[in-house]
Coordinates of C-alpha atoms and ligand atoms in Angstrom, one line a residue:
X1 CA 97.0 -15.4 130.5
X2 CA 97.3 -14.5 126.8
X3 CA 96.7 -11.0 126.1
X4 CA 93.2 -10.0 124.9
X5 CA 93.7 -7.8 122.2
X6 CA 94.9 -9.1 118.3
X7 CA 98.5 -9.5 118.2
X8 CA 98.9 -6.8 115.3
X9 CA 102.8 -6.2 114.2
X10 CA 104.4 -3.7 111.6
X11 CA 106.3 -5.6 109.3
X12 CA 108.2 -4.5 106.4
X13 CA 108.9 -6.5 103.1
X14 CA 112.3 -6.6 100.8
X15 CA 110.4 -4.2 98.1
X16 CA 109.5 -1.1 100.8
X17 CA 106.2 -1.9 101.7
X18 CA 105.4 -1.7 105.4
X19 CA 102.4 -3.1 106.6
X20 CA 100.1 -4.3 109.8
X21 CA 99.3 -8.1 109.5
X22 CA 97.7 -9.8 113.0
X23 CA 100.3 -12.8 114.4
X24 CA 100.0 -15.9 116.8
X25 CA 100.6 -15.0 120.6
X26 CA 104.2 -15.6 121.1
X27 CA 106.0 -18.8 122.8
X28 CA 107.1 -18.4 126.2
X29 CA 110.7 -20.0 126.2
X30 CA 112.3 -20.9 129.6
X31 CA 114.7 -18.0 129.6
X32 CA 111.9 -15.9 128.5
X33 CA 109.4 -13.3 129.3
X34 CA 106.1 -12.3 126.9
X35 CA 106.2 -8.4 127.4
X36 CA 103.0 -6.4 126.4
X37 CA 104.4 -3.8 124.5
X38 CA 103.4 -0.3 125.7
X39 CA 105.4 2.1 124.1
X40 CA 107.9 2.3 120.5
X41 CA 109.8 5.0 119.2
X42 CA 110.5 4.9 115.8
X43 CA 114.1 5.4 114.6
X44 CA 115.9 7.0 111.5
X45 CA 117.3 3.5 111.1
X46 CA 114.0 2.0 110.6
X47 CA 112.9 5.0 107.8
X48 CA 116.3 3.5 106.2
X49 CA 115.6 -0.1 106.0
X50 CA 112.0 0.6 104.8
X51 CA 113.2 3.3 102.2
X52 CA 116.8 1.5 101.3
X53 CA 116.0 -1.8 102.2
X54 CA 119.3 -1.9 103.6
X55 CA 122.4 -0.4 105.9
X56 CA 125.4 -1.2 104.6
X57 CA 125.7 -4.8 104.7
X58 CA 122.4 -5.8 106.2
X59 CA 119.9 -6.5 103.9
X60 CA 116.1 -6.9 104.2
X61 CA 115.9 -10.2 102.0
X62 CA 112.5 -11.5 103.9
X63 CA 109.6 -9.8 105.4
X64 CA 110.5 -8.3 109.1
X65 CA 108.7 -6.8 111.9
X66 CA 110.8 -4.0 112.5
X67 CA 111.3 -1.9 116.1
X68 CA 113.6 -1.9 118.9
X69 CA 113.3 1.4 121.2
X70 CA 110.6 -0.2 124.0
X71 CA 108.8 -0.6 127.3
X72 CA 106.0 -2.6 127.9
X73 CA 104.4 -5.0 131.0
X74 CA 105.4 -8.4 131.7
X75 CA 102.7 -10.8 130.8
X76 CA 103.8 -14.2 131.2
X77 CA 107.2 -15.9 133.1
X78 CA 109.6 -18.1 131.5
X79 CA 109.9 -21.4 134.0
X80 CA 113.6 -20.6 134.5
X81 CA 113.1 -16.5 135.1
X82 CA 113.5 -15.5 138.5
X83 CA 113.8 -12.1 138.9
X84 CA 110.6 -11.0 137.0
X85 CA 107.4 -11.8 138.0
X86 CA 103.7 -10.7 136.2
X87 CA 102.5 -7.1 135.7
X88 CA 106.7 -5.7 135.8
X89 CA 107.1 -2.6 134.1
X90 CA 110.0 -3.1 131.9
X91 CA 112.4 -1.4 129.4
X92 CA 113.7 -3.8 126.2
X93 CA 117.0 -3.7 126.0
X94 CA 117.5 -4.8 122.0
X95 CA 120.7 -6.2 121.7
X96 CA 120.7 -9.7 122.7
X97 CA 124.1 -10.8 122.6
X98 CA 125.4 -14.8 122.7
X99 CA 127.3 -14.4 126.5
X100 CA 129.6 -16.8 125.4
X101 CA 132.2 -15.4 122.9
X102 CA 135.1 -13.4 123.9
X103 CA 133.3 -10.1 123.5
X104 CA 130.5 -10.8 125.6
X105 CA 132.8 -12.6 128.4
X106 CA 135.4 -9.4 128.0
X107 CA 132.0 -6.9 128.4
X108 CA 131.8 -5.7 125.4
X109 CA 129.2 -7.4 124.4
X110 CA 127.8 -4.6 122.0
X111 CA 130.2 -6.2 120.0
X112 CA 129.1 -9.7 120.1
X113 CA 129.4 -11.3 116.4
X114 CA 126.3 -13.0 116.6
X115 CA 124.0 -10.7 118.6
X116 CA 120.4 -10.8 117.5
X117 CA 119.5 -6.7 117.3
X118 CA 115.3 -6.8 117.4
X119 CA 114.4 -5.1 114.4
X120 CA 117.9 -5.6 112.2
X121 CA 117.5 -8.6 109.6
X122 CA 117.3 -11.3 110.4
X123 CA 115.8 -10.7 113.6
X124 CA 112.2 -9.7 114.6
X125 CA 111.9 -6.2 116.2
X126 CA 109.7 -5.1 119.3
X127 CA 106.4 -2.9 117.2
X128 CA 103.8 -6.0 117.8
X129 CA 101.5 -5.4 120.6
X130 CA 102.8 -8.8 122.2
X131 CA 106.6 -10.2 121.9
X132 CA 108.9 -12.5 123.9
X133 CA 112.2 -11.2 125.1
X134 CA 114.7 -13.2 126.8
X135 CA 115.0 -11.7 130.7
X136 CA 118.6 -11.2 130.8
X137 CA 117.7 -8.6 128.0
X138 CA 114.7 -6.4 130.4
X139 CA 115.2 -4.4 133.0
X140 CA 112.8 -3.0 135.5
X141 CA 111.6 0.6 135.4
X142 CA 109.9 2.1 138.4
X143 CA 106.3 2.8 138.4
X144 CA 106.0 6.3 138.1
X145 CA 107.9 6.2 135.3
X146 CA 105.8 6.5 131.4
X147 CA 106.6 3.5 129.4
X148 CA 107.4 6.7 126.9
X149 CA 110.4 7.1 129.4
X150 CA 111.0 3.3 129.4
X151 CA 110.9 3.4 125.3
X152 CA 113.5 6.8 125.3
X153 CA 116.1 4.6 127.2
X154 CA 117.0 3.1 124.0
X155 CA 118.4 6.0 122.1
X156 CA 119.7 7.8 125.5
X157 CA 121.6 4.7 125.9
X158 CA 123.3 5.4 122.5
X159 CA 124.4 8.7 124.1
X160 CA 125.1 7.2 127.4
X161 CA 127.6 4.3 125.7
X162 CA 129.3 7.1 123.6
X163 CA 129.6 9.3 126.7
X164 CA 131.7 6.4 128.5
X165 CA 133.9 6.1 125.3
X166 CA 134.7 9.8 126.1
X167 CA 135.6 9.6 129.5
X168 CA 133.9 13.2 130.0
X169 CA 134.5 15.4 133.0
X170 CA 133.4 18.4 134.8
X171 CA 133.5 21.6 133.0
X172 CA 134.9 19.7 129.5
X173 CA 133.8 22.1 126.7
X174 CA 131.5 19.7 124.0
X175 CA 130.6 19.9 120.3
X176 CA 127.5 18.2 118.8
X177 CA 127.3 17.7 115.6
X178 CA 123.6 17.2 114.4
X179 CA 120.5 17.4 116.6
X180 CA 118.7 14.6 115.8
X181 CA 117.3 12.3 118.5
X182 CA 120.7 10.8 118.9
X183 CA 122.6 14.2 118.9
X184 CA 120.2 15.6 121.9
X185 CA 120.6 12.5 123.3
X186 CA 124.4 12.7 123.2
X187 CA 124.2 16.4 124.8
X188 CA 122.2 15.2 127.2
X189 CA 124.1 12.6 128.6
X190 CA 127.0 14.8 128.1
X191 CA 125.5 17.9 130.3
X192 CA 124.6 15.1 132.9
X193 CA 128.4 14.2 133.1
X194 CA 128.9 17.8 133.9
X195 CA 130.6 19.0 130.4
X196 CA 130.2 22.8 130.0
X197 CA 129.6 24.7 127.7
X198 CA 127.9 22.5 125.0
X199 CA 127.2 23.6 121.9
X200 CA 124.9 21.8 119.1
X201 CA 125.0 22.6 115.6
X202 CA 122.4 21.3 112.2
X203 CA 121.3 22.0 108.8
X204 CA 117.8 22.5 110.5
X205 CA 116.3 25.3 112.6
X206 CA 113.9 23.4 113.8
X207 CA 116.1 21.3 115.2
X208 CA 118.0 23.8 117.0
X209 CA 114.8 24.8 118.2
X210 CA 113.8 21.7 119.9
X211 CA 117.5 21.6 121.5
X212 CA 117.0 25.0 122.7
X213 CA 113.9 23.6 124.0
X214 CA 116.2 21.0 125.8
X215 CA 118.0 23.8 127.2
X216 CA 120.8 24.5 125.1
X217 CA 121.3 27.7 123.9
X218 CA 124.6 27.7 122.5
X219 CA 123.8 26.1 118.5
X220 CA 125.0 26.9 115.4
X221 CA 122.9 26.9 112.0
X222 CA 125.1 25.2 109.2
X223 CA 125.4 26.1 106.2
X224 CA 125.9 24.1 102.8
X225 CA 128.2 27.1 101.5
X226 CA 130.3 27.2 104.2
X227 CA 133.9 25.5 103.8
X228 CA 135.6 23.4 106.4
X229 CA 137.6 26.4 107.7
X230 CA 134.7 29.4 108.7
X231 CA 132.1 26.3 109.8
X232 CA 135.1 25.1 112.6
X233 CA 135.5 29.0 113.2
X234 CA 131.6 29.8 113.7
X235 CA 131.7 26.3 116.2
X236 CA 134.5 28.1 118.0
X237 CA 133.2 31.6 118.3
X238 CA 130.3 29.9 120.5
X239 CA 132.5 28.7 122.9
X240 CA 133.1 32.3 124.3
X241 CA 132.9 32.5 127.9
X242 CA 132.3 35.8 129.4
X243 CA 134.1 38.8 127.9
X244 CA 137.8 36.9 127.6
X245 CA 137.6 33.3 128.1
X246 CA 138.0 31.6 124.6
X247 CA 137.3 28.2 124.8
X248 CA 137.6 25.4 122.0
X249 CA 136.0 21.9 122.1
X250 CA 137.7 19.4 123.7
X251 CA 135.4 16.4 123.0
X252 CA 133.1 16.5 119.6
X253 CA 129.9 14.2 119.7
X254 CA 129.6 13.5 115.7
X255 CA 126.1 12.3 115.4
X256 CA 125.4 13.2 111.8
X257 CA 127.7 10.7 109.8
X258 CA 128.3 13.9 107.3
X259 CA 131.7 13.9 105.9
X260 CA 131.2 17.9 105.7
X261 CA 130.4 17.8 109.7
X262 CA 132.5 15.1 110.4
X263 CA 135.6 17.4 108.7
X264 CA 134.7 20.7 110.1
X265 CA 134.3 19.2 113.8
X266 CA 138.3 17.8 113.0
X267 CA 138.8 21.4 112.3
X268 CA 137.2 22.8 115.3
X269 CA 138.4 20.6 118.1
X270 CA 141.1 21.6 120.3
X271 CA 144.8 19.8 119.5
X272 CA 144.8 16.8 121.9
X273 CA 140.9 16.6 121.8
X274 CA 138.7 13.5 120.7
X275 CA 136.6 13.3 117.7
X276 CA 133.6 11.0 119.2
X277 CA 132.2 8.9 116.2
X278 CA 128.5 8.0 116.4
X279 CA 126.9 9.3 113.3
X280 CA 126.8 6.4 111.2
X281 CA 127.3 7.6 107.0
X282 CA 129.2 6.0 103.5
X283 CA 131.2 3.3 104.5
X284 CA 134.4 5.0 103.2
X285 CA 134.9 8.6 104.6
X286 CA 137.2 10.9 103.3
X287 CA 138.5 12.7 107.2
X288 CA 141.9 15.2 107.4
X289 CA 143.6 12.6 109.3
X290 CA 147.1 14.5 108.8
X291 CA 145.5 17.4 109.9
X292 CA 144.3 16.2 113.0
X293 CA 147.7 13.8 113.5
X294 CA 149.8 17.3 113.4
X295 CA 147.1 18.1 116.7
X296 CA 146.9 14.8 117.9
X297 CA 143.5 14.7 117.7
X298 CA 142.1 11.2 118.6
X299 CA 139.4 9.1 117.1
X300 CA 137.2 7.3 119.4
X301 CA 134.5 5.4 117.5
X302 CA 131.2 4.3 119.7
X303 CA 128.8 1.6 118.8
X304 CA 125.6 1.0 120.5
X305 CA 125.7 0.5 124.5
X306 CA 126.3 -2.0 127.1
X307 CA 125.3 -2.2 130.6
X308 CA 123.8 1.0 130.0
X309 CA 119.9 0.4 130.4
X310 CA 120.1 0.9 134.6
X311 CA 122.1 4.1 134.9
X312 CA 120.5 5.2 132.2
X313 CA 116.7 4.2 133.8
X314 CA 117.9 6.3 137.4
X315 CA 119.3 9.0 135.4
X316 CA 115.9 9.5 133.5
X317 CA 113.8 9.0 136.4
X318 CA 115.5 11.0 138.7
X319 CA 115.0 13.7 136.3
X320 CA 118.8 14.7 135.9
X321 CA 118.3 13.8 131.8
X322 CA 115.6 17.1 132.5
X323 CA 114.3 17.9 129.1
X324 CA 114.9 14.6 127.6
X325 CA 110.7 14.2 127.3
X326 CA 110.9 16.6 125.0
X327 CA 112.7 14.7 122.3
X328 CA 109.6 13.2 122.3
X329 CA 107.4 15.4 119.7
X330 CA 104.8 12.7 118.3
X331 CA 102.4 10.0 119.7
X332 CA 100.2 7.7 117.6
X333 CA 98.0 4.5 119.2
X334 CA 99.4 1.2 118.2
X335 CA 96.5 1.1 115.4
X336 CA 97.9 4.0 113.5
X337 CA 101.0 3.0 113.3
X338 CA 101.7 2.9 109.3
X339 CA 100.3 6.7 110.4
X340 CA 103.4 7.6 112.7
X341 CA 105.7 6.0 110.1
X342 CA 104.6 8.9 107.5
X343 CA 105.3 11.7 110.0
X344 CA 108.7 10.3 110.1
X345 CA 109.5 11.0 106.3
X346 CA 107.0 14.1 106.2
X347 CA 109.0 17.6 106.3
X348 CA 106.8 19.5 107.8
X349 CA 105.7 17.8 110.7
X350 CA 108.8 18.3 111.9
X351 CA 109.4 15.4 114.2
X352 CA 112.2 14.3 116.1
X353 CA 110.7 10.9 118.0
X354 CA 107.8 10.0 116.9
X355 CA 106.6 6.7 119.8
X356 CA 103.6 3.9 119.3
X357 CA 101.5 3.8 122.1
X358 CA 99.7 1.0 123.4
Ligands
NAD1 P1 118.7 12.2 112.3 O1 118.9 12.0 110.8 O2 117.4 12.3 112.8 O3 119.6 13.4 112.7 C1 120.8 13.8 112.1 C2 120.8 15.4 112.1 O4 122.0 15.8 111.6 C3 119.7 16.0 111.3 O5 118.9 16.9 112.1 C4 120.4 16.7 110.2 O6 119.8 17.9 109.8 C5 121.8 17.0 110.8 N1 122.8 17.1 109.8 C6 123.1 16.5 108.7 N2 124.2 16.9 108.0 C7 124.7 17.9 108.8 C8 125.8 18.7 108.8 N3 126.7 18.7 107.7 N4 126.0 19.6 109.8 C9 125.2 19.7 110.8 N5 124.1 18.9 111.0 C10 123.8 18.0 110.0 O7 119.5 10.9 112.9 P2 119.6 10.4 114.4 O8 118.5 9.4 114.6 O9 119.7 11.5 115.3 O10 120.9 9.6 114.3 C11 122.1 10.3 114.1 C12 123.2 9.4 113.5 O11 123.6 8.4 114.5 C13 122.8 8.5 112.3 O12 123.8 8.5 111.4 C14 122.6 7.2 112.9 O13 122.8 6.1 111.9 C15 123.6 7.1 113.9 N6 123.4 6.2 115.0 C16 124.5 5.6 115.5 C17 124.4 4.7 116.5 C18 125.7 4.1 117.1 O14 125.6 3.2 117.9 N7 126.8 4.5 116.7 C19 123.2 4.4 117.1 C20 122.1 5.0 116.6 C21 122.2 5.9 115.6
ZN2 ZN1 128.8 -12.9 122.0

C-alpha cells in the first residue's frame, strides 16, 4: 500500500533556509485519506514566509513544510471515509476548518478561528510527495482533467470566493488591479460571470502580456510617477466602448495590496461602485475614505474561499475558465523543487505559477 518512492518534503526553517529532507509515510487517521501528491503551485505567500519569515502576525517559529495549491491520487482510505475510494483523482482543498464554531456552522467557514491552513504556521503544507488530508477537505476531479488543473483550483478559488463577495452580473464593467496569478484569476472568474469590459492594469509588461495571452486586451501599464488622479483617468479612458459609450468601473478587483493601486482604483470606480479587497499589503492602509463616502463607494473585503472547490472544478473542466492554463508558465519534477523556488524570486524568468510535478 505505502507509496514506493522516498517521502521527500520542502521544508522551510525560522532563519530562511528551505530545504528537501525525506519523512516517514504518513498516518492514515479515520477521517483521513493519504493522497499522492501530483501537482503544487508555488505561491507569492510562500516566497514571503521563506524571505520574511512571516505575514503579519504568523510567524515561522519552527521548521515547516510549506505548500497548499494541490492535486494528487488517493492512496490509502481512512476506516470511516466513504465517499473516496483508491486511485481518486483529487483536488486539496487547504483550509481545514473546525465545523463546529459559529463560523463554520453559519458557512463561513473561511473564517473559522482555528482553521489549520496547510502550509501557514503551525500547520504542515501539501509539497511532500505523500501527505494525509482529512476527506471532508478533497474533492474529486474528473479524469481528463491534469492534476496541473486540479493544483490551479486553489488560487482560481481565491477569485471565485471574491467574485461571490461581488455579486457580479452580466455586462458589469470590471477593474483589476495587478496581474499576478491572483489578479488573472480574479478576471477570470469575473469574465466567467459575464462582467464586460474588463480591464487589468500592473507595474509589469510582462504581466500584461501574459493577461493578454489570457485574452484580455484592455490593460493599463502603471506608472510610479503617475498621481492618484491621471492613473484613475488612464483606467477610465479604457473603458470606452465604441465611438460614444463611456463607461466607468463599477466593481474593482484590488489584487495588489498597493496603497498607490488600492487609492487610484477608489478614484476610478464609478459613485455607487464596490472597491473588492483581495490584495493583501501593510496592515494599516492609508485609503480616501471621504472621498469615496461623498460617492458611496463600498468596501467589500474577501478572504480566501468556501464551498468553492466544485464550481470551481466544472468551471475549469468545462473549459469556460479558457485560458486559465496559461497562468501556468513553469514546471519543475518534484526533485527540483528548491530549483522552481529560485524561478519564483528570479526577474527574468518571468514567471507567474511556477507548479511541482510528480
Ligand atoms: P503577485 O505579487 O504575483 O502579483 C501582484 C501584481 O501586482 C504584480 O504583478 C505587481 O507588479 C502588481 N502591482 C504591484 N503594485 C502595483 C500597482 N501600484 N499598480 C498596479 N499593479 C501593481 O501576487 P499574487 O499571488 O497575484 O497575489 C496578489 C495579492 O493577493 C497579494 O497581496 C496576496 O497576498 C493576495 N492574496 C489574497 C488572498 C485573499 O484571500 N484575500 C489570497 C491569496 C492572495
Ligand atoms: Zn470553525
Amino acid at each position: 500500500k505505502k507509496g514506493s518512492k522516498p517521502n521527500i518534503a520542502l521544508w522551510l526553517t525560522k532563519d530562511h533556509q528551505i530545504y528537501q529532507e525525506e519523512i516517514p509515510y504518513p498516518e492514515c487517521e479515520p477521517d483521513d485519506c493519504i493522497v499522492h501528491v501530483r501537482a503544487t503551485g508555488i505561491c507569492g505567500s510562500e516566497i514571503h514566509f521563506w524571505k520574511s519569515g512571516r505575514i503579519g502576525d504568523c510567524m515561522v517559529d519552527h521548521d515547516l513544510i510549506l505548500g497548499h495549491e494541490s492535486a494528487g491520487e488517493i492512496l490509502d482510505v481512512g476506516s470511516n471515509v466513504k465517499n473516496f475510494t483508491k486511485g481518486d483523482r483529487v483536488s486539496i482543498e487547504p483550509g481545514v476548518s473546525c465545523w463546529e464554531c459559529k463560523q463554520c456552522i453559519s458557512g463561513r467557514y473561511n473564517l473559522c478561528p482555528s482553521v489549520k491552513f496547510s502550509g501557514t504556521p503551525p500547520s504542515h503544507g501539501t509539497m511532500a510527495r505523500y501527505i494525509s488530508h482529512p476527506a471532508r477537505f478533497l474533492h474529486k476531479i474528473p479524469t481528463t482533467m491534469s492534476y496541473a488543473q486540479g493544483a490551479l483550483i486553489e488560487p482560481l478559488s481565491v477569485g471565485a470566493g471574491a467574485v461571490s463577495r461581488a455579486n457580479l452580473s452580466l455586462g458589469q464593467p470590471v477593474l483589476v488591479c495587478g496581474a499576478g496569478p491572483i489578479g488573472l484569476a480574479a478576471a477570470i472568474c469575473a469574465r466567467a460571470s459575464g462582467a464586460h469590459p474588463i480591464v487589468i492594469t500592473d507595474l509589469e509588461e510582462s504581466r500584461l502580456q501574459q493577461a493578454k495571452d489570457i485574452g484580455f486586451d484592455r490593460t493599463l501599464k502603471v506608472e510610479m510617477d503617475w498621481d492618484k488622479n491621471e492613473t484613475a483617468k488612464r483606467i477610465r479612458d479604457l473603458f470606452k466602448s465604441g465611438d460614444e459609450v463611456i463607461l466607468v468601473p463599477e466593481v474593482a478587483f484590488e489584487c495588489t495590496g498597493a496603497q498607490s493601486s488600492i487609492v487610484s482604483a477608489s478614484y476610478a470606480i464609478e459613485a455607487g461602485g464596490t472597491l473588492l479587497q483581495i490584495g493583501c499589503g501593510k496592515p494599516d492602509v492609508e485609503i480616501p475614505l471621504m472621498a469615496m463616502n461623498f460617492r458611496e463607494v463600498n468596501i467589500i473585503t474577501s478572504f480566501r474561499y468556501k464551498q468553492t472547490w466544485p464550481t470551481v472544478i466544472r468551471l475549469m473542466h468545462d473549459g469556460i475558465f479558457h485560458g486559465a492554463d496559461k497562468l501556468i508558465t513553469h514546471s519543475f519534477p518534484l526533485e527540483k523543487t528548491l530549483e522552481a523556488f529560485q524561478t519564483c524570486i528570479t526577474r527574468e524568468s518571468r514567471s507567474v505559477k511556477v507548479q511541482i510535478l510528480d
